[in-house]
mmCIF file of C-alpha atoms in Angstrom:
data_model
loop_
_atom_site.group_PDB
_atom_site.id
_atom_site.type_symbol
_atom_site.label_atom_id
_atom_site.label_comp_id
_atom_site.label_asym_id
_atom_site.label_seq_id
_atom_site.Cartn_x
_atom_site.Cartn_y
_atom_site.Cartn_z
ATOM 1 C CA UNK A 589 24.978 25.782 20.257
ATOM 2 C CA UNK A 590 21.266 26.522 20.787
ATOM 3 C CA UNK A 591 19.395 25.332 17.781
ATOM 4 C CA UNK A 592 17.162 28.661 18.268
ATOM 5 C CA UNK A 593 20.272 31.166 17.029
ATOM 6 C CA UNK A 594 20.355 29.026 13.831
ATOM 7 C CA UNK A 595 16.472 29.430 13.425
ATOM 8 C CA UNK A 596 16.904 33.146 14.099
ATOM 9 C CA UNK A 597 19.721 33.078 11.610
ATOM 10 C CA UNK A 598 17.559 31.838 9.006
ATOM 11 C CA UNK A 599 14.989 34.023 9.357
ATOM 12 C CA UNK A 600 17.196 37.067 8.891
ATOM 13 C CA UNK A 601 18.795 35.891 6.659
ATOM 14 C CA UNK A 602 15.415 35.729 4.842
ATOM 15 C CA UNK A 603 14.145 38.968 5.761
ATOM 16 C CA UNK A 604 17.663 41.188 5.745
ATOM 17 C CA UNK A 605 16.021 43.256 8.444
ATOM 18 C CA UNK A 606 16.069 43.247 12.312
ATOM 19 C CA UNK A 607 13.366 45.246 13.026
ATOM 20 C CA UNK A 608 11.358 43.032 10.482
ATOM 21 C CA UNK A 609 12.753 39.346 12.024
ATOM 22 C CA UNK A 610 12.354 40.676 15.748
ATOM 23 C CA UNK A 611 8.990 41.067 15.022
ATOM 24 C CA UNK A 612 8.188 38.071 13.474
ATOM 25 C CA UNK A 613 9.901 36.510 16.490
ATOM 26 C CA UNK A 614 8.273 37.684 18.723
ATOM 27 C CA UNK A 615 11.266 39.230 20.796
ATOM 28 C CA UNK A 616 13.200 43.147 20.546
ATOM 29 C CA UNK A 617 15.463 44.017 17.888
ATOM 30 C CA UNK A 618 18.139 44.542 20.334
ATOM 31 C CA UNK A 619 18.000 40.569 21.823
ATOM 32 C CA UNK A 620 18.131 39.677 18.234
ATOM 33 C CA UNK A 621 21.214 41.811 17.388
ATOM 34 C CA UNK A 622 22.811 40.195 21.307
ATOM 35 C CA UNK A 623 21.728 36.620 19.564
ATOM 36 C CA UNK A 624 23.252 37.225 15.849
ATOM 37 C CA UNK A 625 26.784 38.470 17.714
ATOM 38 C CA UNK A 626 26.822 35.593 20.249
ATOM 39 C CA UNK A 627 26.333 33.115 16.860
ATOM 40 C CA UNK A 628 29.295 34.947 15.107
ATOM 41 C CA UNK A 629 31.268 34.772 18.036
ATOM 42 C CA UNK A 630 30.796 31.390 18.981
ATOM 43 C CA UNK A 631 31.909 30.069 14.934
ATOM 44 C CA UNK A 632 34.321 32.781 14.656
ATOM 45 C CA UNK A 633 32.898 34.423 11.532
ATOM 46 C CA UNK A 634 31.314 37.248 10.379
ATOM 47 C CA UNK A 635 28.097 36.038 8.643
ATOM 48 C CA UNK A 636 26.223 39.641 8.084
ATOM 49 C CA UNK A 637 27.078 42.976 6.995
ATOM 50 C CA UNK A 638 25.367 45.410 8.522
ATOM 51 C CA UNK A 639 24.316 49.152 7.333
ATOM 52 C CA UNK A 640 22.080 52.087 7.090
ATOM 53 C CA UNK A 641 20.353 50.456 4.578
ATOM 54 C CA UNK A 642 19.622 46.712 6.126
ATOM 55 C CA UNK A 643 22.000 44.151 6.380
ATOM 56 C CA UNK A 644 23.736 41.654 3.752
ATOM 57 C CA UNK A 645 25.173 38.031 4.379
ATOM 58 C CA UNK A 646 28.626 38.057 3.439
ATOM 59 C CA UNK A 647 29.898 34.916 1.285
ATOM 60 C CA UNK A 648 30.825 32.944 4.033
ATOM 61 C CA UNK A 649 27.291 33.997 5.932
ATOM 62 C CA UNK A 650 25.627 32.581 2.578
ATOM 63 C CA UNK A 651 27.663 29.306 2.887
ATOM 64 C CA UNK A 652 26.316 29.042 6.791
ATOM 65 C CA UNK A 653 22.881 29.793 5.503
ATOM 66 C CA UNK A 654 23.110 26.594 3.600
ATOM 67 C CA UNK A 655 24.785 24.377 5.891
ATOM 68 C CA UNK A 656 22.133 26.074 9.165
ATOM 69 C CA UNK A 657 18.863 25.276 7.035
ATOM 70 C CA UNK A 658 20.351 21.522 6.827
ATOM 71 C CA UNK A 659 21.018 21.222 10.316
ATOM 72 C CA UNK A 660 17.427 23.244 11.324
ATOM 73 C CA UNK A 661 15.789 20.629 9.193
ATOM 74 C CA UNK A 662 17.299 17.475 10.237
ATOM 75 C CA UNK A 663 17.012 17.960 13.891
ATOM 76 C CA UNK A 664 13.053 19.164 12.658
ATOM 77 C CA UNK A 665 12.703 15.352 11.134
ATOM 78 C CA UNK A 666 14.510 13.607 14.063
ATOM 79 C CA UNK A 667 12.703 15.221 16.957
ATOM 80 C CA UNK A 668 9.679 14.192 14.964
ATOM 81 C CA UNK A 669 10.790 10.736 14.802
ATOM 82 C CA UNK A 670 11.813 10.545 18.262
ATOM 83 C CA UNK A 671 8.643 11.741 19.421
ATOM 84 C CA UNK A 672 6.606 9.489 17.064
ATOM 85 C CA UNK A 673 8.597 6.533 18.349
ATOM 86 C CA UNK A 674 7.548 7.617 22.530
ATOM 87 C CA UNK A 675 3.963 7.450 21.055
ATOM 88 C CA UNK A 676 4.366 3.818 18.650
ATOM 89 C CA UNK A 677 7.062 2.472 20.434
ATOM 90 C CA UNK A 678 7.836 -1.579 19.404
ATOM 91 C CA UNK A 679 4.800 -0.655 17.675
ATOM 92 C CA UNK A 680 4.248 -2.937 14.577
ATOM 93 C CA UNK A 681 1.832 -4.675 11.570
ATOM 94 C CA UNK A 682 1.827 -8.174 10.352
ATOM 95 C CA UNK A 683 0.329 -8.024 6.981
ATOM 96 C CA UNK A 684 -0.804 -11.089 5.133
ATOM 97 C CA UNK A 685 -1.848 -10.868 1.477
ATOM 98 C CA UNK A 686 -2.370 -12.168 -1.852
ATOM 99 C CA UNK A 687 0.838 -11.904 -3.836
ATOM 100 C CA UNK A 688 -1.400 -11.026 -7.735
ATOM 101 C CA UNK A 689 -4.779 -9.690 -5.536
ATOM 102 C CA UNK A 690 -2.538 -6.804 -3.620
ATOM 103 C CA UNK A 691 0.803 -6.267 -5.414
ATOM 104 C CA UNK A 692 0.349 -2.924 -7.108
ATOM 105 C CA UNK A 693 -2.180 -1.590 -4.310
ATOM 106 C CA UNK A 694 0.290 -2.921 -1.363
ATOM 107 C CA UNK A 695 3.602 -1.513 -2.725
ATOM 108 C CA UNK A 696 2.038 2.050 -3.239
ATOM 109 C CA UNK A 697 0.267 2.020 0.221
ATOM 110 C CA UNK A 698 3.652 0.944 1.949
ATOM 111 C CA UNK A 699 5.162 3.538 0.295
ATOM 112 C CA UNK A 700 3.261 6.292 1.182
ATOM 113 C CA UNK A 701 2.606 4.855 4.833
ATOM 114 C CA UNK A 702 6.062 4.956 5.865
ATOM 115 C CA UNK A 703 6.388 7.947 4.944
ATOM 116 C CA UNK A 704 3.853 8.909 7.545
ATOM 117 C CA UNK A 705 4.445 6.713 9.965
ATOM 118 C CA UNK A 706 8.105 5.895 9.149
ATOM 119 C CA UNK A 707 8.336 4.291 13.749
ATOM 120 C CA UNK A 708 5.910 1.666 12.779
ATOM 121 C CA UNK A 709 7.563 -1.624 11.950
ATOM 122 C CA UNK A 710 5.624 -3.262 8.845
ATOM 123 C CA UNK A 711 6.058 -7.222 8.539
ATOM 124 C CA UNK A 712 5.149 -8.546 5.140
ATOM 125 C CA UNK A 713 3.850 -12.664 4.638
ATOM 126 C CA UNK A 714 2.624 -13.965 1.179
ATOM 127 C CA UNK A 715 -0.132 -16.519 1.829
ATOM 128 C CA UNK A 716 -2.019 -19.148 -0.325
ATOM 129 C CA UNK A 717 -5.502 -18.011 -0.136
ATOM 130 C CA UNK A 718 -6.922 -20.526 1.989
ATOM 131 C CA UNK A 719 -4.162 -19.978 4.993
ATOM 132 C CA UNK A 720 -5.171 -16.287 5.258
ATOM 133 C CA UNK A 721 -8.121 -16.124 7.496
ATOM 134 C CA UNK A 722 -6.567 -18.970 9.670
ATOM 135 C CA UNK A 723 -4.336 -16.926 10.216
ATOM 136 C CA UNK A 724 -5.536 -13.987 11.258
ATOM 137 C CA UNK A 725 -8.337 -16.084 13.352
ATOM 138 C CA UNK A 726 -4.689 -17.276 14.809
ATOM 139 C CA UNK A 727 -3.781 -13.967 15.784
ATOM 140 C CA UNK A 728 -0.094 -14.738 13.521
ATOM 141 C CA UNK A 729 -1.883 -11.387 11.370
ATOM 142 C CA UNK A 730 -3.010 -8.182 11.986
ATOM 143 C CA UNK A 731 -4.510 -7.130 9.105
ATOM 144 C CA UNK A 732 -5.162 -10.119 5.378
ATOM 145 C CA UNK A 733 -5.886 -8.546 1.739
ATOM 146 C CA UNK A 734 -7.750 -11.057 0.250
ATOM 147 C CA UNK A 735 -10.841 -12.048 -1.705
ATOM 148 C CA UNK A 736 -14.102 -11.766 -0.526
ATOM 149 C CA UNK A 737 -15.769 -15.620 -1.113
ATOM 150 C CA UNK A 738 -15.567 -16.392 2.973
ATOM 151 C CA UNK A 739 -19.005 -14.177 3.990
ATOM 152 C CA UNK A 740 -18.472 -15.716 7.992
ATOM 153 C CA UNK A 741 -14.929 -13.829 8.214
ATOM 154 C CA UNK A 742 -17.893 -10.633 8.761
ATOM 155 C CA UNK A 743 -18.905 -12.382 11.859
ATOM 156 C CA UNK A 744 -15.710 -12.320 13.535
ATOM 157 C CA UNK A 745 -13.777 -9.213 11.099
ATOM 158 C CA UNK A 746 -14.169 -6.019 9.962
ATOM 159 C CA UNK A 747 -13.492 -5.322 6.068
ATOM 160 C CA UNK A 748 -12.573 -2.961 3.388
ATOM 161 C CA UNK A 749 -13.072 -2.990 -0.343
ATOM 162 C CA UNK A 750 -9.896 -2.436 -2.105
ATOM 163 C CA UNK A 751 -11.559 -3.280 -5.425
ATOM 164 C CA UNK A 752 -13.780 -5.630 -7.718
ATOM 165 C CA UNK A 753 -12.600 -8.378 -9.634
ATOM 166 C CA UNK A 754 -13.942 -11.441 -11.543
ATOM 167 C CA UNK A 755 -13.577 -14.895 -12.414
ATOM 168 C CA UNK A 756 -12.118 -15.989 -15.548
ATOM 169 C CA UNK A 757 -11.397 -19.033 -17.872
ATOM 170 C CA UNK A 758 -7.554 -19.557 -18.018
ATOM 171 C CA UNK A 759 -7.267 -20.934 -21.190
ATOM 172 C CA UNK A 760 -4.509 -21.999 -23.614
ATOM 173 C CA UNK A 761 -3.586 -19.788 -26.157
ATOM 174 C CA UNK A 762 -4.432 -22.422 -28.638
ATOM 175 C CA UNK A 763 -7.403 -23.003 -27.929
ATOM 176 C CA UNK A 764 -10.810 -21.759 -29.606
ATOM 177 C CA UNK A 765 -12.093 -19.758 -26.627
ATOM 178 C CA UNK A 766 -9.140 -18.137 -26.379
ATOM 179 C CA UNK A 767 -10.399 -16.206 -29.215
ATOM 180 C CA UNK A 768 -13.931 -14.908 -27.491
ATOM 181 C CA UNK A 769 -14.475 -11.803 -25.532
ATOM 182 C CA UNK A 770 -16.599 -13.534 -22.424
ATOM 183 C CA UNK A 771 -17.690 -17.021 -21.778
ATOM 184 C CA UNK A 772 -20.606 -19.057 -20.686
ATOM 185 C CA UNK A 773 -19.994 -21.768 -17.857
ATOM 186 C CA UNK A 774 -22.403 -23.773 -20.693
ATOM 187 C CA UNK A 775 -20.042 -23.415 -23.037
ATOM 188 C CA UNK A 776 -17.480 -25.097 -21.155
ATOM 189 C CA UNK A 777 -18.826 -27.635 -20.612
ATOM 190 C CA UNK A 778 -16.824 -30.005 -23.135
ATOM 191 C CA UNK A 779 -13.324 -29.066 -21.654
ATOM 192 C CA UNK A 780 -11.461 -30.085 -18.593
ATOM 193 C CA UNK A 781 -12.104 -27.703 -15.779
ATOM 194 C CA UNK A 782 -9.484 -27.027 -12.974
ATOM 195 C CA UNK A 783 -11.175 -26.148 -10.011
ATOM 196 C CA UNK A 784 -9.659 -25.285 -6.413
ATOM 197 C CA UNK A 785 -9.573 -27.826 -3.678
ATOM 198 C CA UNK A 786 -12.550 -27.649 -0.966
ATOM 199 C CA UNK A 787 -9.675 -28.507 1.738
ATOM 200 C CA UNK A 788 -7.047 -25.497 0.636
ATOM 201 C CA UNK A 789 -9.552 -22.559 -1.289
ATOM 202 C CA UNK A 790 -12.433 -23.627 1.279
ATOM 203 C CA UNK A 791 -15.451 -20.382 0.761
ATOM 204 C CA UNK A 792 -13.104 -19.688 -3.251
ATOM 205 C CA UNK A 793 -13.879 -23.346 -3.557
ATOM 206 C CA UNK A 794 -17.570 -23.465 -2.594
ATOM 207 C CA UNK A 795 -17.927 -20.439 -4.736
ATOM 208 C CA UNK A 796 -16.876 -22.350 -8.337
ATOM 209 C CA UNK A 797 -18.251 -25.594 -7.046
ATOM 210 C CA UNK A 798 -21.658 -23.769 -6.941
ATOM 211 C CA UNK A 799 -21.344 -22.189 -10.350
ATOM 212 C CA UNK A 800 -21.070 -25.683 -12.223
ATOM 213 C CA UNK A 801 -23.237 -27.667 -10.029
ATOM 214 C CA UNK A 802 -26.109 -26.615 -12.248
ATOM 215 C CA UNK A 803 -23.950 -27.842 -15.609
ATOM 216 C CA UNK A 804 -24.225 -31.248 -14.183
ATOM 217 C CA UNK A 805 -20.386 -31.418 -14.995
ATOM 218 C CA UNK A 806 -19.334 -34.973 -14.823
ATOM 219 C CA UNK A 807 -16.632 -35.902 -12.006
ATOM 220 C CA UNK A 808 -13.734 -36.925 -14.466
ATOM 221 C CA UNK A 809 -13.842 -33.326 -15.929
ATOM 222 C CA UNK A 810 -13.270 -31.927 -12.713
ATOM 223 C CA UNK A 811 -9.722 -31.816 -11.611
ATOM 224 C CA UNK A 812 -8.545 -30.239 -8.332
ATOM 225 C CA UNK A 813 -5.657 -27.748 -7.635
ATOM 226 C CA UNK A 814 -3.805 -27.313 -4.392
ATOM 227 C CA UNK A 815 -1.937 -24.537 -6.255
ATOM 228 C CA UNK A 816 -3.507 -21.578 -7.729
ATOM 229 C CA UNK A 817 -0.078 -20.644 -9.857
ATOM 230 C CA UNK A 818 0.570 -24.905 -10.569
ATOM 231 C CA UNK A 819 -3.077 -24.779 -12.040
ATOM 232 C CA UNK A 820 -1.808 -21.803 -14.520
ATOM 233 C CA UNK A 821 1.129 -24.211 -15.925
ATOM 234 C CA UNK A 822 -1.382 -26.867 -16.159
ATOM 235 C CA UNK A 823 -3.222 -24.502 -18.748
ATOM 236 C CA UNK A 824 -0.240 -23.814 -20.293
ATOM 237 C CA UNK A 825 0.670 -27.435 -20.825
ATOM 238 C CA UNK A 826 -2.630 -28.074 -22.249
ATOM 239 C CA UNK A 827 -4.175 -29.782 -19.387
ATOM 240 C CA UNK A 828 -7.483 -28.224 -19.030
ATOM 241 C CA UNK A 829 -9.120 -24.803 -18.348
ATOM 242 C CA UNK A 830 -8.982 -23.162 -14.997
ATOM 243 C CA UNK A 831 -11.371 -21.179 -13.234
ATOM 244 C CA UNK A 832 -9.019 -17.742 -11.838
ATOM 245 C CA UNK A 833 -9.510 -14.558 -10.578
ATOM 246 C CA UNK A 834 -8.664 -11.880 -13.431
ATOM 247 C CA UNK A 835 -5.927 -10.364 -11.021
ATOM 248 C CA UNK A 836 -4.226 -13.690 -11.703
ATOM 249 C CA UNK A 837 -2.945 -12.761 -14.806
ATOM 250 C CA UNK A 838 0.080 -11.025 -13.880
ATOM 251 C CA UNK A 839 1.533 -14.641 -12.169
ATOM 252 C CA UNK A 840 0.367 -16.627 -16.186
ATOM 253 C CA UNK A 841 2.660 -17.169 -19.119
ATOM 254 C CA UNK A 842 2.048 -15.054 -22.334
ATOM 255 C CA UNK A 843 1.057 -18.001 -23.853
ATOM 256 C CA UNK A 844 -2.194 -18.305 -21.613
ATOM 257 C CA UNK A 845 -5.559 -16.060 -22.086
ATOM 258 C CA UNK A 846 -7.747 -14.887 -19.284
ATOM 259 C CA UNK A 847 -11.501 -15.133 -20.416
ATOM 260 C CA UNK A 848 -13.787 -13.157 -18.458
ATOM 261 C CA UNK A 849 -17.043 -15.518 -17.561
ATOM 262 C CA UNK A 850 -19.974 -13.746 -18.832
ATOM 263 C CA UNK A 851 -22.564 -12.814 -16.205
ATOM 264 C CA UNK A 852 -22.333 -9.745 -12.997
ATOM 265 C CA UNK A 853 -22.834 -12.850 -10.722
ATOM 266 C CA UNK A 854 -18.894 -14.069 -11.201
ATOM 267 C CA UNK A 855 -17.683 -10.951 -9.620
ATOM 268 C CA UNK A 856 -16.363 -10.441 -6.468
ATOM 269 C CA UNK A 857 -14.319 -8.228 -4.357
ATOM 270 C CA UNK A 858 -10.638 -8.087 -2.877
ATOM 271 C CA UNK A 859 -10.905 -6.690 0.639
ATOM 272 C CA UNK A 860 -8.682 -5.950 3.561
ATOM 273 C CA UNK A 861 -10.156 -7.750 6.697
ATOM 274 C CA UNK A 862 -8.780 -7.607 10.549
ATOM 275 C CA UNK A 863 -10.143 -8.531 13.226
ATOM 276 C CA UNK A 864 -12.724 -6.659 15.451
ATOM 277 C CA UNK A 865 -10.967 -7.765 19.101
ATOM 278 C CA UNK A 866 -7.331 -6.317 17.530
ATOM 279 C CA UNK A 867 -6.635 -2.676 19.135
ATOM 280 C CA UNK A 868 -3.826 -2.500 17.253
ATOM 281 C CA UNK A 869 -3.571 1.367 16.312
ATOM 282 C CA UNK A 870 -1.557 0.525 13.414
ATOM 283 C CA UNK A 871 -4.461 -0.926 11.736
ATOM 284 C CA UNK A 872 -6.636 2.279 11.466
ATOM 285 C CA UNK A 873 -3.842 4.416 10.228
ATOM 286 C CA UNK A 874 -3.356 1.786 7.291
ATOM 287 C CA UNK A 875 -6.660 1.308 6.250
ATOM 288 C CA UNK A 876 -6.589 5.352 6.177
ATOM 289 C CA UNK A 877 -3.499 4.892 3.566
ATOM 290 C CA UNK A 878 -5.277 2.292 1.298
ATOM 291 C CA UNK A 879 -8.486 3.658 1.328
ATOM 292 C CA UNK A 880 -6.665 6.776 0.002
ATOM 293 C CA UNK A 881 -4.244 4.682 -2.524
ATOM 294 C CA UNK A 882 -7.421 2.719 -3.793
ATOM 295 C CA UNK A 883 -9.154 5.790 -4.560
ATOM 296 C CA UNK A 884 -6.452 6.702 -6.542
ATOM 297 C CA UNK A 885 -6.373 4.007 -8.482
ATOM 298 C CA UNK A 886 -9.606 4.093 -9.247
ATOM 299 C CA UNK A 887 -9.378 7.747 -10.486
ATOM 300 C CA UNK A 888 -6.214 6.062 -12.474
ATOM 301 C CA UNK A 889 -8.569 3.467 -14.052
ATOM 302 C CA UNK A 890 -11.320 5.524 -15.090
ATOM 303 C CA UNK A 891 -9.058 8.249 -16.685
ATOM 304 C CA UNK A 892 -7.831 4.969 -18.723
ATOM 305 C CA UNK A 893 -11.307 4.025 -20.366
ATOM 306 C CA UNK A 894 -11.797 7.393 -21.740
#
């Protein structure tokens, strides 16, 4: 059964009127009367009865008008995917990303891109910060959401800021800084300080190393992780005070405080980064979705201080 009698269905259905429906598509009243009959004849039922006055759908013709709009619509939706497909076909984006840096901004800007692009295959890979940009130098990514301490990656990458975020102390709960607002690199300069490895965190690494070189910090307070989330149950266990990004908060126990480090020059930004030699279409279209997601957010965030 042409899917254009069900369409013509519908829309006399919605109108009750042939002259009214032929009209609006675009062919005589008497075609659309031939069309209608050849519909009824070919189910066997009469869907419409007709009158001086216009025409009614009869119950079963109202049952049909249910069932036609279903059918109408999900051939719509998979002639739309089949044609999306001939354009993206095998089409697909490898995503690395920062499991506490991207969560909430990833998951809503997946969402929202498959609806749109439902053809294109997304492939999802977790990284430790330092194995990111390797990666996509590797060509193993298409597209890293990370943090923004490597300044070469703009050499070789194109970026864009999701948002800004900042260092903090990762302190136990029990201890007396847990209890301020901000803190000074000065003033901790009498604790422990767990600081990320130059070989794993590489630019995160030459970043802290930079802000307590001028603390004259002695080597045997300096301990290095390999492990951003090990360094967190090393707080918690009492072993010393890390040096975090904020975002990190959502991976810590309850029983460990985030203390902002006072000063604008301990921010930085997360950022999604790909390469300027990858063609890959896909990447466009989902820096189009997050740019739009992040700007939500935003809007989300500022309603918030108010």
């Amino acid at each position: 059964m042409p899917i254009s009698l069900l369409r013509e269905f519908i829309v006399l259905s919605k109108n009750l009127n042939f002259s009214i429906t032929a009209q609006q598509l675009y062919i005589t009243q008497s075609v659309l009367s031939k069309h209608i009959a050849l519909l009824e004849k070919k189910i066997g039922l009469t869907l419409l009865i007709r009158n001086h006055h216009g025409v009614e759908l009869t119950a079963i013709g109202k049952l049909f008008l249910v069932e036609a709009t279903a059918i109408v619509n999900r051939y719509d939706e998979g002639m739309k995917k089949v044609k999306m497909a001939v354009y993206g076909i095998k089409m697909e984006l490898k995503i690395g990303y920062l499991y506490a840096q991207s969560r909430d901004i990833l998951a809503a800007s997946i969402r929202l891109f498959k609806k749109h692009y439902p053809y294109i295959e997304l492939k999802l890979i977790s990284c430790e910060y330092g194995k990111l940009a390797q990666k996509l130098k590797n060509n193993d990514l298409d597209l890293i959401m990370t943090v923004d301490f490597d300044k070469d990656i703009l050499s070789w990458c194109d970026t864009c800021k999701l948002y800004e975020d900042i260092l903090c102390a990762a302190v136990d709960i029990n201890n007396p800084l847990a209890k301020l607002e901000n803190v000074t690199i000065h003033e901790l300069n009498s604790e422990r300080i767990l600081m990320p490895s130059n070989d794993n965190f590489n630019g995160y690494a030459t970043f802290v190393n930079e802000m307590f070189n001028s603390e004259k910090l002695s080597q045997d307070r300096k301990i290095r992780y390999k492990c951003i989330n090990s360094s967190l149950l090393m707080v918690e266990a009492g072993y010393g005070i890390a040096i975090v990004p904020r975002k990190l908060k959502a991976n810590a126990s309850e029983k460990v405080c985030f203390i902002p480090l006072k000063g604008g020059q301990y921010s930085f930004d997360v950022i999604a980064a790909w390469r300027k030699s990858n063609n890959n279409p896909a990447i466009k279209k989902f820096i189009q979705i997050l740019s739009q997601v992040k700007y939500d957010f935003s809007c989300n965030e500022r309603i918030k201080s108010f």
